[in-house]
XYZ file of C-alpha atoms in Angstrom:
781
model
C 38.395 50.411 33.159
C 40.660 53.351 32.339
C 41.748 53.645 28.714
C 45.145 54.975 27.652
C 45.423 56.842 24.401
C 48.320 55.495 22.345
C 50.758 58.210 21.267
C 50.848 58.541 17.465
C 53.928 56.894 15.986
C 56.453 59.391 14.624
C 57.623 59.144 11.057
C 61.308 58.488 10.308
C 61.815 62.121 9.253
C 60.166 63.373 12.470
C 62.388 61.046 14.514
C 65.492 62.293 12.683
C 64.443 65.915 13.193
C 63.943 65.383 16.949
C 67.300 63.614 17.242
C 69.030 66.454 15.382
C 67.361 69.032 17.655
C 68.406 67.031 20.701
C 72.018 66.930 19.439
C 71.971 70.708 18.881
C 70.610 71.364 22.399
C 73.208 68.999 23.906
C 76.007 70.727 21.953
C 74.782 74.150 23.148
C 74.678 72.964 26.784
C 78.123 71.388 26.390
C 79.460 74.732 25.140
C 77.827 76.545 28.108
C 79.714 74.141 30.374
C 82.988 74.926 28.574
C 83.138 71.382 27.139
C 82.603 72.024 23.428
C 83.431 68.911 21.310
C 84.728 67.102 24.412
C 85.138 63.376 23.652
C 84.135 62.238 27.155
C 80.982 64.396 27.067
C 80.057 62.986 23.626
C 80.469 59.432 24.971
C 78.208 60.133 27.967
C 75.549 61.727 25.725
C 75.577 58.583 23.581
C 75.432 56.381 26.707
C 76.602 52.832 27.373
C 75.745 49.535 29.031
C 77.064 49.193 32.600
C 76.641 46.443 35.177
C 74.851 47.742 38.275
C 76.067 45.972 41.443
C 73.685 45.636 44.401
C 74.917 42.403 46.004
C 76.883 39.250 45.219
C 73.875 37.789 43.388
C 72.271 41.004 42.029
C 74.557 42.318 39.256
C 72.640 43.326 36.120
C 73.269 45.107 32.813
C 71.607 48.503 32.590
C 71.875 51.329 30.050
C 73.020 54.744 31.326
C 73.255 58.009 29.415
C 73.672 61.734 29.986
C 70.600 63.679 28.892
C 70.752 66.643 26.517
C 70.647 69.152 29.422
C 74.154 67.865 30.327
C 73.155 67.751 33.988
C 70.871 64.711 34.310
C 71.732 61.012 34.038
C 69.055 58.621 32.780
C 69.191 55.010 33.952
C 67.312 52.096 32.446
C 64.992 50.281 34.855
C 63.163 46.965 34.506
C 60.796 47.805 37.385
C 57.100 47.950 36.522
C 55.227 51.264 36.987
C 58.388 53.240 37.585
C 57.923 57.004 37.082
C 60.199 58.784 34.570
C 61.568 61.010 37.400
C 62.737 57.976 39.397
C 64.888 56.884 36.429
C 67.022 60.013 36.542
C 69.426 61.707 38.929
C 71.093 65.095 38.718
C 74.822 65.729 38.404
C 74.271 68.202 41.280
C 73.356 65.263 43.569
C 76.804 63.639 43.116
C 79.338 64.131 45.895
C 82.129 61.994 44.433
C 83.013 59.617 41.581
C 85.466 56.955 42.769
C 87.419 54.618 40.528
C 88.186 51.014 41.543
C 86.981 49.243 44.681
C 86.559 52.374 46.823
C 83.168 51.681 48.423
C 81.981 48.928 50.762
C 79.761 47.503 48.023
C 82.653 47.225 45.564
C 84.966 45.789 48.255
C 82.370 43.163 49.148
C 80.709 42.232 45.854
C 83.167 43.066 43.031
C 86.544 42.237 44.573
C 87.279 39.751 41.765
C 86.485 42.238 38.982
C 89.571 44.152 37.707
C 89.753 47.596 39.384
C 90.133 49.447 36.070
C 86.571 48.408 35.082
C 84.952 49.528 38.357
C 83.703 52.898 39.560
C 81.150 54.199 42.051
C 78.909 57.262 42.176
C 78.557 58.589 45.736
C 75.569 60.866 46.388
C 75.318 63.952 48.622
C 72.227 62.852 50.522
C 71.530 59.550 52.310
C 71.007 57.728 49.003
C 72.902 54.451 48.553
C 76.052 54.488 46.432
C 75.705 53.467 42.803
C 78.361 50.765 42.141
C 79.025 50.130 38.438
C 81.199 47.900 36.258
C 82.025 48.983 32.675
C 82.552 46.628 29.721
C 86.013 48.046 29.031
C 88.685 50.224 30.645
C 87.983 52.904 27.998
C 84.280 53.003 28.908
C 85.086 53.283 32.637
C 87.569 56.113 31.974
C 85.013 57.998 29.842
C 82.449 57.836 32.670
C 84.890 58.715 35.476
C 86.634 61.542 33.571
C 83.445 62.827 31.904
C 81.443 63.053 35.127
C 84.439 64.661 36.865
C 84.653 67.330 34.138
C 80.912 68.111 34.201
C 80.913 68.431 38.022
C 84.028 70.658 37.991
C 82.743 72.870 35.147
C 79.226 73.126 36.692
C 80.747 74.220 39.990
C 82.856 76.887 38.283
C 79.878 78.455 36.433
C 78.830 81.831 37.810
C 75.289 82.304 39.176
C 74.074 83.941 35.970
C 75.312 81.030 33.839
C 73.719 78.526 36.240
C 70.424 80.398 36.079
C 70.539 80.555 32.269
C 71.329 76.828 32.032
C 68.514 75.940 34.443
C 65.879 78.140 32.784
C 66.724 76.872 29.297
C 66.464 73.265 30.606
C 63.036 74.052 32.067
C 61.977 75.705 28.785
C 63.020 72.574 26.914
C 61.061 70.426 29.372
C 57.940 72.590 28.932
C 58.205 72.335 25.124
C 56.121 69.148 24.995
C 56.018 68.768 21.177
C 59.729 69.707 20.846
C 59.092 72.258 18.080
C 61.396 74.857 19.748
C 58.379 77.148 20.107
C 56.333 78.006 23.165
C 52.543 78.206 23.122
C 50.597 80.018 25.879
C 49.756 76.640 27.470
C 53.438 75.621 27.431
C 54.390 79.000 28.918
C 51.985 78.388 31.856
C 53.459 74.906 32.379
C 56.947 76.370 32.302
C 56.090 78.931 35.009
C 54.840 76.113 37.255
C 58.056 74.199 36.514
C 60.142 77.130 37.821
C 57.933 77.471 40.938
C 55.714 80.470 40.198
C 51.925 80.672 39.911
C 50.687 83.346 37.503
C 46.983 83.928 36.840
C 45.720 83.530 33.274
C 45.421 87.286 32.685
C 49.041 87.981 33.755
C 50.400 84.979 31.805
C 48.570 86.129 28.672
C 49.850 89.697 29.129
C 53.502 88.505 29.300
C 52.903 86.186 26.333
C 51.393 88.927 24.136
C 54.169 91.374 25.066
C 56.808 88.877 23.850
C 54.890 87.566 20.823
C 56.077 90.335 18.476
C 55.444 88.132 15.381
C 51.779 87.606 16.451
C 52.024 83.882 15.618
C 50.545 82.670 18.946
C 53.895 81.027 19.677
C 57.165 82.376 21.043
C 60.408 81.459 19.282
C 64.094 82.463 19.232
C 64.428 86.185 20.164
C 60.888 86.154 21.627
C 61.862 83.414 24.059
C 64.996 85.415 24.967
C 62.769 88.455 25.612
C 60.589 86.304 27.876
C 63.753 85.103 29.667
C 64.834 88.735 30.283
C 61.421 89.697 31.747
C 61.491 86.627 33.966
C 64.984 87.234 35.332
C 64.677 90.992 35.788
C 65.922 92.118 39.230
C 64.278 95.521 39.801
C 65.562 95.721 43.385
C 69.151 95.541 42.057
C 68.416 97.898 39.145
C 67.275 100.533 41.683
C 70.550 100.264 43.634
C 72.606 100.375 40.432
C 70.838 103.473 39.096
C 71.834 105.526 42.174
C 75.494 105.148 41.185
C 75.268 104.884 37.356
C 75.437 107.595 34.665
C 72.842 108.273 31.946
C 74.472 105.696 29.620
C 74.080 102.897 32.166
C 77.704 102.721 33.367
C 78.913 102.827 36.966
C 82.343 104.457 36.983
C 85.154 102.971 39.027
C 84.978 106.044 41.294
C 81.255 105.474 41.936
C 81.846 101.778 42.521
C 84.458 102.761 45.151
C 81.841 105.004 46.753
C 79.248 102.175 46.777
C 81.753 99.682 48.229
C 82.898 102.089 50.928
C 79.599 103.728 51.932
C 77.152 100.849 51.510
C 79.180 97.617 51.565
C 81.531 98.839 54.347
C 84.561 97.544 52.412
C 87.701 99.116 53.874
C 89.869 98.342 50.816
C 87.327 99.785 48.339
C 89.947 101.696 46.293
C 91.911 98.493 45.608
C 88.841 96.238 45.329
C 86.827 98.238 42.764
C 89.144 97.841 39.694
C 89.654 94.157 40.545
C 85.872 93.559 40.727
C 85.375 95.234 37.332
C 88.032 92.991 35.761
C 86.599 89.893 37.455
C 82.844 90.300 36.827
C 82.180 92.807 34.027
C 81.106 90.911 30.839
C 81.030 94.027 28.595
C 84.489 94.585 27.062
C 83.838 98.269 26.327
C 82.892 98.911 29.986
C 85.894 96.901 31.175
C 88.275 98.941 29.010
C 86.738 102.130 30.412
C 87.183 100.795 33.967
C 83.411 100.880 34.552
C 80.629 98.448 35.407
C 77.316 97.738 33.679
C 74.124 96.471 35.316
C 75.029 92.886 34.306
C 78.495 93.153 35.857
C 76.999 94.658 39.024
C 74.548 91.724 39.322
C 77.344 89.208 38.737
C 79.412 90.846 41.488
C 76.481 90.716 43.953
C 75.860 87.027 43.136
C 79.543 86.102 43.501
C 81.661 85.158 46.500
C 82.571 88.863 46.808
C 78.871 89.734 47.199
C 78.230 86.880 49.640
C 76.975 87.500 53.174
C 79.809 85.251 54.451
C 83.149 87.076 54.673
C 85.273 85.485 51.886
C 88.476 86.055 53.897
C 87.038 83.642 56.511
C 86.804 80.866 53.902
C 90.591 80.508 54.294
C 92.455 79.677 57.506
C 92.994 83.135 59.021
C 93.131 82.461 62.765
C 96.263 81.889 64.850
C 96.858 78.107 64.633
C 99.864 78.089 66.994
C 97.919 78.097 70.295
C 97.580 74.938 72.470
C 95.063 72.382 71.139
C 92.721 73.044 74.101
C 92.181 76.642 72.887
C 90.123 75.544 69.850
C 86.631 74.243 69.197
C 87.031 70.960 67.296
C 84.466 69.625 64.791
C 83.511 66.244 66.288
C 81.198 63.359 65.419
C 79.389 60.948 67.767
C 79.214 57.217 66.908
C 80.639 58.143 63.523
C 80.117 54.630 62.092
C 76.284 54.924 62.143
C 74.360 55.956 59.031
C 70.961 56.135 60.756
C 69.625 55.421 64.279
C 71.463 54.069 67.346
C 69.632 50.702 67.660
C 69.111 48.905 64.338
C 70.677 51.051 61.590
C 73.631 50.178 59.372
C 77.261 50.844 60.312
C 79.500 51.880 57.427
C 82.979 53.124 56.586
C 81.139 55.539 54.264
C 79.891 57.375 57.383
C 83.539 58.107 58.346
C 84.310 59.354 54.837
C 81.260 61.659 54.892
C 82.123 63.068 58.329
C 85.796 63.669 57.439
C 84.923 65.366 54.148
C 82.500 67.616 56.088
C 85.486 68.884 58.083
C 85.052 66.600 61.125
C 88.334 66.285 63.102
C 87.305 63.878 65.896
C 85.712 60.541 64.983
C 84.470 57.799 67.296
C 85.181 54.058 67.125
C 83.279 51.611 69.404
C 85.441 48.485 69.312
C 84.325 44.940 70.178
C 85.756 41.437 69.700
C 84.989 40.104 66.233
C 85.321 36.695 64.514
C 88.688 35.435 63.199
C 90.564 37.563 65.777
C 89.538 40.755 63.915
C 87.995 43.554 66.047
C 84.725 45.019 64.780
C 82.968 48.371 65.216
C 79.275 48.638 66.054
C 76.983 50.075 68.736
C 77.328 47.524 71.532
C 74.222 45.689 72.847
C 72.219 46.736 69.755
C 71.318 45.341 66.331
C 73.364 47.878 64.353
C 75.493 46.132 61.715
C 79.226 45.497 62.213
C 82.240 46.683 60.222
C 85.895 45.719 60.512
C 88.131 47.954 62.636
C 90.868 47.642 59.991
C 88.528 48.899 57.219
C 87.661 51.981 59.287
C 91.357 52.746 59.939
C 92.013 52.469 56.167
C 89.125 54.890 55.440
C 90.482 57.341 58.044
C 93.956 57.113 56.508
C 92.606 57.811 53.008
C 90.271 60.707 53.911
C 91.681 62.286 57.109
C 93.394 65.190 55.364
C 91.457 65.665 52.118
C 89.395 68.571 53.551
C 91.733 69.910 56.245
C 95.446 69.396 57.052
C 94.873 69.763 60.813
C 95.000 66.809 63.255
C 92.350 64.103 63.495
C 91.530 62.554 66.869
C 90.391 58.920 66.966
C 88.163 58.566 70.042
C 88.339 54.900 71.056
C 85.666 53.210 73.137
C 87.383 49.890 73.763
C 85.484 46.717 74.773
C 87.940 44.203 73.288
C 89.867 41.329 74.857
C 93.634 41.773 75.343
C 94.425 39.789 72.182
C 92.134 41.863 69.976
C 93.395 45.108 71.577
C 96.863 44.100 70.368
C 95.401 43.565 66.879
C 93.844 47.088 67.052
C 97.239 48.591 67.976
C 98.925 46.652 65.179
C 96.367 47.810 62.565
C 96.771 51.453 63.600
C 100.581 51.362 63.510
C 100.861 49.391 60.238
C 98.063 51.194 58.335
C 98.564 54.764 59.605
C 102.368 54.527 59.851
C 103.926 58.033 60.228
C 100.485 59.658 60.472
C 99.956 58.078 63.912
C 101.378 60.209 66.717
C 103.143 57.905 69.219
C 105.639 60.304 70.858
C 105.240 63.890 72.113
C 105.936 66.686 69.603
C 109.384 68.227 70.225
C 109.472 66.481 73.619
C 106.636 68.772 74.795
C 105.711 67.576 78.302
C 103.947 70.495 79.949
C 101.157 71.636 77.615
C 99.382 70.753 74.394
C 101.088 71.308 71.049
C 99.203 73.454 68.527
C 97.111 72.363 65.522
C 99.930 73.818 63.366
C 102.507 71.510 65.000
C 100.132 68.543 64.662
C 99.354 69.024 60.940
C 98.935 65.686 59.156
C 98.907 63.742 62.450
C 96.326 61.329 63.873
C 95.984 61.248 67.674
C 94.350 58.472 69.687
C 92.069 59.274 72.618
C 91.710 56.335 74.982
C 92.655 54.673 78.242
C 96.288 54.664 79.383
C 98.057 52.300 81.779
C 98.478 54.328 84.959
C 101.646 52.648 86.236
C 103.203 52.609 82.787
C 105.143 55.728 81.815
C 102.748 58.622 81.409
C 101.865 59.816 77.901
C 104.517 62.493 77.827
C 107.230 60.197 79.195
C 107.979 61.883 82.515
C 107.721 59.043 85.050
C 106.843 55.452 85.804
C 107.688 51.888 85.070
C 107.498 50.682 81.491
C 107.506 46.916 82.055
C 103.779 46.479 82.684
C 102.077 44.433 79.930
C 98.441 44.950 81.006
C 96.317 46.102 83.916
C 92.745 46.896 84.878
C 91.535 50.387 83.964
C 88.102 51.963 84.494
C 85.684 51.148 81.680
C 83.770 53.860 79.817
C 80.694 52.369 78.184
C 78.424 54.960 76.578
C 76.351 52.286 74.808
C 75.309 50.884 78.210
C 73.732 54.271 79.054
C 71.130 53.975 76.280
C 67.558 54.227 77.510
C 66.204 51.209 75.658
C 64.742 48.078 77.294
C 66.483 45.576 74.977
C 69.830 47.314 75.601
C 69.309 47.267 79.383
C 68.477 43.535 79.260
C 71.564 42.843 77.132
C 73.791 44.813 79.549
C 72.405 42.861 82.530
C 72.920 39.506 80.797
C 76.528 40.332 79.935
C 77.152 41.363 83.543
C 78.949 44.618 82.687
C 82.098 45.230 84.708
C 83.379 48.644 85.788
C 86.916 47.700 84.807
C 88.668 46.511 81.679
C 92.029 44.857 81.060
C 94.108 47.202 78.888
C 96.983 45.983 76.687
C 100.232 47.945 76.759
C 100.373 47.995 72.931
C 97.057 49.872 72.746
C 97.999 52.087 75.695
C 101.163 53.116 73.830
C 99.121 54.711 71.019
C 97.699 57.294 73.478
C 99.903 60.382 73.888
C 97.957 63.621 74.429
C 94.378 62.363 75.004
C 94.253 60.055 78.050
C 90.635 59.249 79.010
C 89.873 59.636 82.725
C 86.678 59.826 84.776
C 85.707 63.344 85.842
C 85.922 63.789 89.604
C 85.195 67.508 89.879
C 87.209 70.556 88.883
C 89.734 69.804 91.612
C 92.217 71.905 93.501
C 93.845 74.587 91.324
C 97.042 74.278 93.397
C 97.281 70.569 92.442
C 96.056 70.544 88.841
C 95.516 67.352 86.875
C 97.964 66.567 84.088
C 97.010 68.568 80.976
C 96.730 65.433 78.790
C 93.981 63.895 80.973
C 90.555 64.464 79.446
C 87.015 63.484 80.370
C 83.850 62.671 78.432
C 80.503 64.028 79.655
C 76.962 63.167 78.638
C 75.093 66.254 77.407
C 72.949 66.391 80.595
C 75.983 66.245 82.918
C 77.842 68.868 80.842
C 74.805 71.203 80.699
C 74.394 70.892 84.500
C 78.067 71.884 84.969
C 77.658 74.769 82.491
C 74.563 75.967 84.358
C 75.945 75.648 87.900
C 79.718 76.164 87.475
C 80.136 78.040 84.188
C 83.320 79.914 85.069
C 84.984 76.809 86.619
C 84.163 74.838 83.447
C 85.722 77.607 81.309
C 88.926 77.502 83.402
C 89.028 73.689 83.194
C 88.691 73.900 79.379
C 91.588 76.352 79.037
C 94.014 73.600 80.075
C 92.093 70.353 79.389
C 90.073 68.897 76.516
C 86.417 68.003 77.218
C 84.337 65.711 75.050
C 80.525 65.855 75.168
C 78.224 63.158 73.750
C 74.415 62.910 73.259
C 72.159 61.614 76.052
C 71.258 57.912 76.205
C 67.612 58.569 75.323
C 68.561 59.862 71.853
C 68.242 56.399 70.252
C 66.816 58.090 67.111
C 70.207 59.850 66.619
C 68.665 63.265 67.347
C 71.031 66.051 68.402
C 71.381 68.526 71.254
C 72.203 72.234 70.991
C 76.034 72.574 70.958
C 76.046 76.315 71.704
C 75.668 76.230 75.499
C 78.716 73.936 75.664
C 80.842 75.984 73.261
C 79.967 78.993 75.445
C 81.879 77.403 78.365
C 84.817 76.424 76.135
C 84.078 72.692 75.604
C 86.080 71.709 72.539
C 84.908 68.256 71.415
C 81.126 68.658 71.331
C 80.159 65.505 69.407
C 76.971 65.443 67.321
C 75.310 62.785 65.157
C 76.499 64.010 61.740
C 73.981 61.767 59.953
C 70.989 63.681 61.392
C 69.944 66.908 59.664
C 68.284 69.717 61.601
C 68.837 73.048 63.352
C 71.625 71.657 65.570
C 73.668 70.377 62.604
C 72.998 73.617 60.672
C 74.414 75.636 63.592
C 77.345 73.195 63.868
C 78.275 73.460 60.187
C 77.768 77.239 60.383
C 80.279 77.529 63.229
C 82.881 75.364 61.447
C 82.404 77.052 58.076
C 84.624 79.668 59.720
C 88.444 79.551 59.567
C 88.629 77.897 56.165
C 86.411 74.891 57.026
C 89.503 73.491 58.792
C 87.570 71.837 61.650
C 89.345 74.069 64.211
C 87.985 77.437 65.394
C 89.935 79.515 67.921
C 87.925 80.257 71.061
C 87.425 83.962 71.920
C 90.115 85.529 74.148
C 87.774 85.532 77.201
C 87.464 81.710 76.956
C 91.287 81.306 76.835
C 92.434 83.852 79.424
C 93.646 82.254 82.696
C 92.230 85.249 84.642
C 88.802 85.262 82.957
C 85.698 85.935 85.053
C 83.309 85.297 82.140
C 80.204 83.206 82.811
C 77.615 82.960 80.010
C 74.842 82.386 82.564
C 75.441 85.699 84.356
C 76.898 88.344 82.076
C 78.673 91.120 83.987
C 80.826 93.996 82.804
C 84.016 92.727 81.195
C 86.139 92.560 78.069
C 83.732 90.368 76.115
C 83.685 92.607 73.027
C 81.392 95.480 72.058
C 77.623 94.968 72.086
C 76.167 95.255 68.582
C 72.900 96.280 66.976
C 72.105 94.219 63.878
C 69.713 95.580 61.250
C 68.640 93.008 58.669
C 66.399 93.707 55.709
C 65.058 90.619 53.923
C 64.498 91.958 50.399
C 63.814 89.068 48.014
C 64.358 85.401 47.136
C 65.503 83.765 43.900
C 64.788 80.317 42.409
C 63.672 78.617 45.616
C 63.350 74.871 45.032
C 60.037 73.049 44.908
C 59.305 71.111 48.075
C 56.554 68.986 46.550
C 57.629 67.716 43.143
C 54.110 67.733 41.687
C 53.864 70.206 38.805
C 50.972 72.161 40.305
C 52.525 72.576 43.746
C 54.026 76.068 44.181
C 55.696 77.122 47.430
C 54.423 79.858 49.785
C 57.757 81.004 51.248
C 58.468 82.808 54.501
C 61.855 83.607 56.053
C 62.782 83.252 59.737
C 65.945 84.902 61.070
C 67.345 83.322 64.252
C 70.145 84.451 66.567
C 71.861 81.613 68.471
C 74.263 82.583 71.277
C 74.145 83.294 74.986
C 70.656 83.070 76.476
C 69.781 86.767 76.275
C 70.940 86.952 72.641
C 68.722 84.050 71.492
C 65.966 85.532 69.321
C 63.935 84.937 66.171
C 61.825 87.059 63.824
C 59.921 86.136 60.677
C 58.606 87.685 57.487
C 55.097 87.528 56.087
C 54.192 84.630 53.767
C 54.375 85.221 49.994
C 51.771 83.060 48.278
C 52.504 80.939 45.206
C 55.928 82.299 44.318
C 59.160 80.431 44.866
C 60.792 81.955 41.777
C 61.204 85.607 42.806
C 59.316 86.376 46.062
C 59.695 89.899 47.504
C 59.393 90.684 51.232
C 61.132 94.034 51.908
C 60.936 93.579 55.681
C 63.348 94.967 58.297
C 64.347 93.371 61.617
C 66.497 94.686 64.462
C 68.474 92.522 66.906
C 70.599 93.477 69.925
C 73.597 91.160 70.345
C 75.375 91.208 73.719
C 78.280 88.825 72.946
C 78.888 88.876 69.141
C 81.842 86.435 69.298
C 79.562 83.660 70.588
C 76.582 84.402 68.299
C 75.509 82.749 65.040
C 72.838 83.956 62.610
C 70.572 81.421 60.882
C 68.297 82.217 57.928
C 65.575 79.601 57.338
C 63.156 79.528 54.398
C 60.013 77.423 54.788
C 56.967 76.620 52.680
C 54.063 77.828 54.831
C 51.256 75.329 55.364
C 48.196 76.343 57.364
C 47.061 72.804 58.189
C 50.367 70.972 58.825
C 53.956 71.678 59.820
C 55.785 74.027 57.449
C 58.090 72.289 54.962
C 61.793 73.130 55.035
C 63.044 74.788 51.816
C 66.602 75.893 52.643
C 68.796 77.542 55.257
C 72.111 79.260 55.816
C 73.939 79.741 59.128
C 77.101 81.729 59.805
C 78.992 83.236 62.762
C 77.965 86.826 63.586
C 81.638 87.825 63.226
C 81.656 86.511 59.608
C 78.756 88.740 58.452
C 79.511 91.163 55.627
C 77.568 94.422 55.566
C 75.583 96.121 52.816
C 73.621 94.394 50.037
C 74.424 90.680 50.057
C 73.200 87.383 48.655
C 72.737 84.340 50.875
C 73.351 81.078 49.001
C 70.921 78.606 50.552
C 71.817 75.073 51.635
C 69.765 71.874 51.516
C 68.615 69.963 54.597
C 71.894 67.998 54.440
C 74.040 71.139 54.241
C 74.857 70.990 50.512
C 74.513 74.160 48.380
C 71.598 74.597 45.998
C 72.856 75.571 42.561
C 70.996 78.900 42.307
C 68.634 79.387 45.287
C 69.391 82.648 47.084
C 68.037 85.337 49.393
C 68.914 88.992 48.803
C 69.356 91.009 52.000
C 70.730 94.243 53.434
C 72.938 94.090 56.557
C 73.950 96.949 58.850
C 75.875 96.492 62.112
C 76.298 99.307 64.631
C 78.011 99.460 68.033
C 75.542 99.824 70.902
C 75.952 102.936 73.034
């Protein structure tokens, strides 16, 4: 039998001392956040009882409080054998704090509780929402406002402040006896906490160097000295020294030279003084219009020192071209949170997709009880949600991330009566947002994203003998008629689905109600019957959906014809029927032939989603990216499968030097597990541009690994290429573990010395994990 040693009970004076120290640390961290003496922060640090809501019957009182690091929430748990880590979550994991009944859980289980007492914490990853009820309106307001302030202030901290905050939190964690001193043993534990393995000799050497008082413990200034050694960036010091004077100042003139010669900044003369004012912490240097080493580091860690061109983080492309000239961020089976067969459906999935910049969402509509249509993946065991709830979620979140139009892609399996209910819900809930008549009477070509700002378009079937979407012909008295049915769910390669389809006796036609038909203006769904006769073109508003395999076959065999088709028409692509696990296909081959609505499963992380989010990070994260000129030109001869001479842009030579990494996260949370990082650089584009190269493995150092390795890539068609940086924890016996990645369009690369701010598996930024690289782009001869 294992014995547990009881911890000695602390005396009252020891308890008081620890509490006072904890208050001091919390006050210091509050000040670092810019929230000194803030009443909401003080309330959260004290904590309060809240009712946690899991279901109608499971609603229990639990104590919640903000920990002294001002970035971790502790939650009481009654579960046996629960680890301390599982009782906390980080402020950095929170995507949103919503007041009232703004989640499905609150709608379902707390509808009778006054809204002013309710709030929900929505997480960035796939974790379930935390639905909470406060004891008073004041308590709820403290939590909602306090968390909002901490998130906003944390996000506005510069990289140096974030690093300082994180390291001091780790130091505090390593200080087991809370005496504000650090023994050699605690120092070794701390190094493991920040993801670096140091042998005993090296650890002792650092410790003795800092222990000026020779007391066998580091305190105050000694800990600060240790912090400086730890965060030293020699690779940046070396760059700085080339441009600095003997006193350690880089003059404005030398900064201009660095920006122009090394960073390839064309507006260096204007930029240099502005960068000094923005990033230089030393007032004397700032007054002398110069930069110190600290200011130089802060510049390189900022948005201005980012590898992604900051001018591309705003809408900068021409938004007045026809809708068919843009790639559109699009989601497949948007309602699903997990797989295609048994997973949950949720309005939360629509909110997540829309806030990730998605501009085309999918609704699979079926008859529901009480004459209310429902959304789920037909013939499967996925759960069902109300059509009306989804339309409300779309209304509330459609334009929070981007003002440009949202397309609702309807797959309609409803009876006539429930189709009328669908039409009624869309018109009454969406009101003026819903586009029901052509813009400015435009009847010959698509309006632009600019003209469609704030509008929601419906893609679906249209009555053929009714007046056409743009109102140019036909008879308007028809109430309903048979139209061809599009049933993507029936294509799923799953035995239970096939049996279900056979039992229901699927028909190739569907009765369509005029009311629902009337909501379709610019996106009329039709079957694809070939590219047709150019002298008798199809109406521009007719669009087809293709499975990935059919679309890839067309791209392979008729690339140029597909490009011409996509200049005038919209094409929607969806994953193959065998992808019941919600895996994704590579969108690039379809973008390369101008397909606009290339729909992926947003809930599934991986290379495909990384590339997708990388492409749509461009143009201000607006969900619309203008296709290159050669994919919009009516006379184009471009074919990505057989590149010939043409005006496809200048071939480029890309030199990339992977220099170092900073504060890479632990993959395995165990204290003794340190990562062995390696970096892979991938080019994704046309077939001959696809390439990858990787660095050596650095053993036992995720804190500040150094590679100093150079790679060269030839890029034939830069406008279609993306660059992906992936960091993995090397494992000789099993698959490497993912650490972080960053993907961006080739045309958004900045040159010179740049930091890459790594993203998690789900595409969210790490607070301070970066790669430091050098980029040089030359025209090929």
